[in-house]
Amino acid sequence: MKIHEYQAKELFSKYGVTVPRGGVAFTAHEALEVAKTLGGYPVVLKAQIHAGGRGKGGGVKLAFSEEEVKQYASELIGMRLVTHQTGPEGKIVRKILVEEGLPIVQELYLGMLPDRRTGTIAIMASLAGGMDIEEVAAKEPEKIITVNVDPLLGLQPFHIRQFVYGLKLSSDIAKAFTTMITNLYRLFIDYDCSLVEINPLVITSDQRLIALDAKVNFDDNGLFRHKDILAYRDLDEEDPFEVEASKYNLNYIKMDGNIGNMVNGAGLAMATMDLIKLAGAEPANFLDVGGGASAEMVENGFRIILSDPNVKGVLINIFGGILRCDVLAQGIVEAAKKVEVKVPVVIRMEGTNVEKGREILQQSGLNLIVATDLNDAAQKIAAIAKS
Amino acid sequence: MSIWVNAETRVLVQGITGREGQFHARQCIAYGTKVVAGVTPGKGGQYMDEVPVFNTVKEAVRETGANCSLIFVPPTFAADAILESIDAGLPLIVAITEGIPVLDMMRVKGALKSSSSRLIGPNCPGIITPGQAKVGIMPGHIHRPGNIGVVSRSGTLTYEVVHQLTLQGLGQSTCIGIGGDPINGTNFIDCLKAFQEDPETKGIVMVGEIGGSAEEEAAEFVKTFVTKPVVGFVAGLTAPPGRRMGHAGAIISGSSGTAQAKIAAMEAAGIAVVKNLGHLGELCKEIFSKAT
């Protein structure tokens, strides 16, 4: 789960990590109120969306007067912000963060995330922070110091020394850095984070270390033990189809094509989408009904696919393991009775209780096209896409 | 021959009294697997059909000589269940559970390093040696005993692959689903190494998917150490881009992780990569019939 920068900074403050003074604003009027409390100019206005690259996309403004705060705030709120992480459709800005401007002398980078290769937490830091950190990583990887921390051992002083000496931090900054990284590591562990990132982490002219930006993502699988974090969820930032799907524990991602598909298992779902594409059609979605799907989940998945007006046909590909074919067939039949199915549906199933499943489909009296194997299914669905 | 499980494997099922645990324990027994014990805290002394249930793994091992654990415990308690099996010294642990928090798995990974246990999964279909033992949730009837080793990150995609192999008359030595989670116990390389060393395995099918760099690392291993023919498949060519986590994800993985990068790495290692899943069985027939 993702949260906004201003929410991440709330968490940072809770953990003693220094952030710029400021507050969130939903209107230009509120932005001005926040700016007045900061006691001077310039102030920074930052669009709050769940995507990076905001600076380059024009979502960050520096205001030197009350007039500029009002002007920029009204420009930002409501704008469609396009960055390299939002896709071409961009995201609507609904709120901004208004913060004090700081006299910056250096921009650093600090990031923590699980490293799947080693099964540890990778902590990365660099003196080359700022907007081009990904380019630095690609072209000058030696400028980034990476330390792997085994959570069984925890963050140790020797880990931190690798950053302090590697980055040649002054003793004042080293002290602040040690406190900050210790607190951030605690936050990461306490909240099952999948990412904690500060870019840039700045040193000011009066030698303070401040998290100018804040990005925190959470491991969805860990959310059951962090009910307080669920309050941070912003449904405006999520695709409405995906929100609907998540209510039923379905893994759905909307795409641009016109062939809906419902598959059990993420790997087979991706392979089925690839197959649709190879057959000359475009998938309208990714939908994994999961291993332990019930007839009700299948029914809801079916409903979500059919609510996308672009869908011209649906391919259902189920290989029964945990999900038995008879359960699936029951779900399809129940859904088809409740939802008005106006598009052709090709069904391919194999595995546990497949005969029982096919029997249920055939006896349903519904117009379902049964495919014999994957190639047959792909050809049948491609023919529908072309018709 | 086979790797890791065979007709002699004595399986205990953690979470045997739950809905899924019970269903699949029965399926394993029906396949011929020796399921000798179940473990559900608080239900010790009961029976699931003919299988005695114990409160702890240690007790179950002591009483029944179980040497392999199959885990169906819900994600909230699953890491604890794996740790209990590691502590009891079980050589093989197969975790089916989906949705275990990453941090929990990191702790499990740390505990595995200082043990002699092998963990398969989590979030996987398990392991099967056709005709001998099914330790997992895969539909047994699609498998046939034979000479092809199958290793996959996926669940149902593995069934599809196995089904096609069987239809082509290609039986399997052992099939392993290593699981789709970011952090798992056994990886591609562990399986490739075991298949390479297993005299009964004549060919290998490796099924990957987007994300991480496990396929790229496995390809390097194949290039250097594997002399048996390998057929590969990678799911996710059309997967939506941009589902990434900030800068850190890009920094740590670089250009690896995409289906294109994985396919390129695998082809460079001499792996025959199938692009159209529908034709996988036919291609395997063509390649493996030369070798077997």
Short mmCIF file of C-alpha atoms in Angstrom, two decimals, chain B residues 32-225:
data_model
loop_
_atom_site.label_atom_id
_atom_site.label_comp_id
_atom_site.label_asym_id
_atom_site.label_seq_id
_atom_site.Cartn_x
_atom_site.Cartn_y
_atom_site.Cartn_z
CA GLY B 32 -0.29 -42.63 -2.14
CA THR B 33 1.77 -40.22 -0.05
CA LYS B 34 2.67 -41.47 3.42
CA VAL B 35 0.95 -38.86 5.59
CA VAL B 36 1.92 -40.03 9.07
CA ALA B 37 0.89 -37.13 11.30
CA GLY B 38 -0.96 -33.88 11.61
CA VAL B 39 -0.21 -30.91 13.84
CA THR B 40 -2.80 -28.44 15.13
CA PRO B 41 -2.13 -26.76 18.49
CA GLY B 42 -4.98 -27.64 20.87
CA LYS B 43 -6.17 -30.65 18.87
CA GLY B 44 -3.53 -33.14 19.97
CA GLY B 45 -4.98 -36.60 20.55
CA GLN B 46 -7.61 -36.28 17.83
CA TYR B 47 -7.53 -38.01 14.46
CA MET B 48 -8.05 -36.67 10.94
CA ASP B 49 -9.40 -39.83 9.30
CA GLU B 50 -6.65 -42.34 10.22
CA VAL B 51 -3.97 -39.68 10.82
CA PRO B 52 -3.01 -38.89 14.44
CA VAL B 53 -2.99 -35.17 15.32
CA PHE B 54 -0.39 -33.68 17.69
CA ASN B 55 -0.06 -30.32 19.46
CA THR B 56 3.56 -29.73 18.44
CA VAL B 57 5.82 -30.67 15.55
CA LYS B 58 8.49 -32.10 17.89
CA GLU B 59 5.96 -34.48 19.42
CA ALA B 60 4.71 -35.55 15.99
CA VAL B 61 8.26 -36.23 14.78
CA ARG B 62 9.10 -38.19 17.92
CA GLU B 63 5.97 -40.34 17.70
CA THR B 64 5.79 -40.96 13.96
CA GLY B 65 9.27 -40.46 12.50
CA ALA B 66 7.99 -37.79 10.10
CA ASN B 67 10.79 -36.28 7.94
CA CYS B 68 8.87 -33.73 5.89
CA SER B 69 6.38 -31.06 6.86
CA LEU B 70 3.57 -29.72 4.66
CA ILE B 71 2.18 -26.40 5.90
CA PHE B 72 -1.37 -25.04 5.43
CA VAL B 73 -1.32 -22.67 8.42
CA PRO B 74 -2.91 -19.21 7.71
CA PRO B 75 -0.45 -16.35 6.88
CA THR B 76 -0.74 -14.76 10.34
CA PHE B 77 0.83 -17.83 11.97
CA ALA B 78 2.64 -19.44 9.03
CA ALA B 79 6.15 -18.11 9.73
CA ASP B 80 5.87 -19.47 13.26
CA ALA B 81 4.84 -22.85 11.86
CA ILE B 82 7.87 -22.91 9.53
CA LEU B 83 10.19 -21.91 12.40
CA GLU B 84 8.71 -24.72 14.52
CA SER B 85 9.56 -27.26 11.80
CA ILE B 86 13.08 -25.86 11.42
CA ASP B 87 13.52 -26.11 15.18
CA ALA B 88 12.33 -29.72 15.11
CA GLY B 89 15.08 -30.44 12.57
CA LEU B 90 12.85 -31.55 9.69
CA PRO B 91 15.00 -31.94 6.56
CA LEU B 92 12.23 -30.82 4.19
CA ILE B 93 9.51 -28.21 4.81
CA VAL B 94 6.92 -27.37 2.17
CA ALA B 95 4.91 -24.18 2.84
CA ILE B 96 1.78 -23.74 0.72
CA THR B 97 0.48 -20.65 2.58
CA GLU B 98 0.02 -17.48 0.53
CA GLY B 99 0.35 -13.97 1.96
CA ILE B 100 3.12 -14.29 4.57
CA PRO B 101 4.60 -10.83 5.38
CA VAL B 102 8.03 -10.26 3.80
CA LEU B 103 9.64 -9.38 7.14
CA ASP B 104 8.43 -12.69 8.61
CA MET B 105 10.02 -14.52 5.68
CA MET B 106 13.30 -12.67 6.22
CA ARG B 107 13.41 -14.03 9.76
CA VAL B 108 12.62 -17.51 8.45
CA LYS B 109 15.38 -17.15 5.87
CA GLY B 110 17.81 -16.22 8.63
CA ALA B 111 16.78 -19.26 10.69
CA LEU B 112 17.18 -21.53 7.63
CA LYS B 113 20.80 -20.42 7.17
CA SER B 114 21.80 -21.85 10.54
CA SER B 115 19.85 -25.11 10.05
CA SER B 116 20.01 -28.15 7.78
CA SER B 117 16.36 -27.78 6.73
CA ARG B 118 15.28 -27.13 3.15
CA LEU B 119 12.18 -24.94 2.72
CA ILE B 120 10.12 -25.10 -0.48
CA GLY B 121 7.80 -22.10 -0.88
CA PRO B 122 5.95 -20.35 0.61
CA ASN B 123 3.06 -19.42 -1.70
CA CYS B 124 3.70 -22.49 -3.84
CA PRO B 125 1.97 -25.67 -5.00
CA GLY B 126 4.58 -27.93 -3.38
CA ILE B 127 6.62 -30.83 -4.76
CA ILE B 128 5.63 -34.08 -6.43
CA THR B 129 7.53 -37.15 -7.56
CA PRO B 130 4.93 -38.75 -9.84
CA GLY B 131 3.86 -42.22 -8.82
CA GLN B 132 5.64 -41.93 -5.48
CA ALA B 133 4.68 -38.93 -3.37
CA LYS B 134 2.66 -35.75 -3.74
CA VAL B 135 3.53 -33.18 -1.08
CA GLY B 136 1.39 -30.27 -2.12
CA ILE B 137 -1.83 -29.13 -3.74
CA MET B 138 -1.19 -29.95 -7.40
CA PRO B 139 -3.76 -32.16 -9.15
CA GLY B 140 -1.95 -35.52 -9.06
CA HIS B 141 -3.65 -37.08 -12.09
CA ILE B 142 -1.99 -34.77 -14.65
CA HIS B 143 1.49 -36.12 -13.77
CA ARG B 144 3.27 -39.22 -15.11
CA PRO B 145 6.48 -40.83 -13.83
CA GLY B 146 9.37 -40.08 -16.18
CA ASN B 147 12.61 -38.20 -16.83
CA ILE B 148 11.78 -34.51 -17.03
CA GLY B 149 12.45 -32.27 -14.05
CA VAL B 150 10.13 -29.24 -13.73
CA VAL B 151 10.86 -26.15 -11.65
CA SER B 152 8.57 -23.13 -11.58
CA ARG B 153 7.82 -19.93 -9.68
CA SER B 154 4.14 -20.29 -10.43
CA GLY B 155 1.40 -22.61 -9.25
CA THR B 156 -1.25 -23.16 -11.86
CA LEU B 157 1.15 -22.30 -14.68
CA THR B 158 3.18 -25.33 -13.56
CA TYR B 159 0.09 -27.54 -13.86
CA GLU B 160 -0.39 -26.26 -17.41
CA VAL B 161 3.23 -27.10 -18.27
CA VAL B 162 3.07 -30.57 -16.67
CA HIS B 163 -0.25 -31.30 -18.38
CA GLN B 164 1.27 -30.50 -21.78
CA LEU B 165 4.34 -32.65 -21.03
CA THR B 166 2.15 -35.59 -20.07
CA LEU B 167 0.00 -35.20 -23.20
CA GLN B 168 3.23 -35.43 -25.25
CA GLY B 169 4.20 -38.62 -23.43
CA LEU B 170 6.93 -36.91 -21.43
CA GLY B 171 6.80 -38.07 -17.80
CA GLN B 172 8.36 -36.16 -14.95
CA SER B 173 11.07 -37.13 -12.44
CA THR B 174 10.09 -34.46 -9.90
CA CYS B 175 8.10 -31.21 -10.23
CA ILE B 176 8.74 -28.33 -7.84
CA GLY B 177 6.91 -25.07 -7.41
CA ILE B 178 9.34 -22.75 -5.63
CA GLY B 179 6.68 -20.10 -5.01
CA GLY B 180 6.00 -16.60 -6.22
CA ASP B 181 6.95 -14.62 -3.10
CA PRO B 182 9.90 -12.19 -3.13
CA ILE B 183 11.66 -14.24 -0.45
CA ASN B 184 11.47 -18.00 -0.58
CA GLY B 185 13.38 -20.99 0.69
CA THR B 186 14.53 -23.00 -2.33
CA ASN B 187 15.45 -21.16 -5.52
CA PHE B 188 15.85 -22.08 -9.19
CA ILE B 189 19.56 -22.79 -8.78
CA ASP B 190 19.01 -25.28 -5.91
CA CYS B 191 16.57 -27.21 -8.11
CA LEU B 192 18.69 -27.02 -11.27
CA LYS B 193 21.68 -28.33 -9.34
CA ALA B 194 19.65 -31.24 -7.91
CA PHE B 195 18.21 -32.11 -11.34
CA GLN B 196 21.67 -31.96 -12.91
CA GLU B 197 22.95 -34.43 -10.27
CA ASP B 198 19.91 -36.74 -10.47
CA PRO B 199 20.75 -39.58 -12.92
CA GLU B 200 17.07 -40.19 -13.75
CA THR B 201 16.43 -36.63 -14.87
CA LYS B 202 17.27 -36.26 -18.57
CA GLY B 203 15.84 -32.84 -19.30
CA ILE B 204 14.66 -29.79 -17.35
CA VAL B 205 11.79 -27.33 -17.82
CA MET B 206 12.19 -24.00 -16.04
CA VAL B 207 9.18 -21.68 -15.74
CA GLY B 208 9.78 -18.09 -14.63
CA GLU B 209 7.87 -14.87 -14.40
CA ILE B 210 8.60 -11.13 -14.24
CA GLY B 211 10.11 -9.48 -11.18
CA GLY B 212 13.38 -9.98 -9.32
CA SER B 213 16.46 -11.50 -10.90
CA ALA B 214 16.14 -15.22 -10.03
CA GLU B 215 15.82 -16.25 -13.70
CA GLU B 216 18.88 -14.25 -14.72
CA GLU B 217 20.94 -15.85 -11.93
CA ALA B 218 19.59 -19.29 -12.84
CA ALA B 219 20.57 -18.70 -16.48
CA GLU B 220 24.15 -17.96 -15.39
CA PHE B 221 24.16 -21.22 -13.45
CA VAL B 222 22.82 -23.20 -16.42
CA LYS B 223 25.49 -21.75 -18.69
CA THR B 224 28.28 -22.94 -16.37
CA PHE B 225 27.02 -26.09 -14.68
#
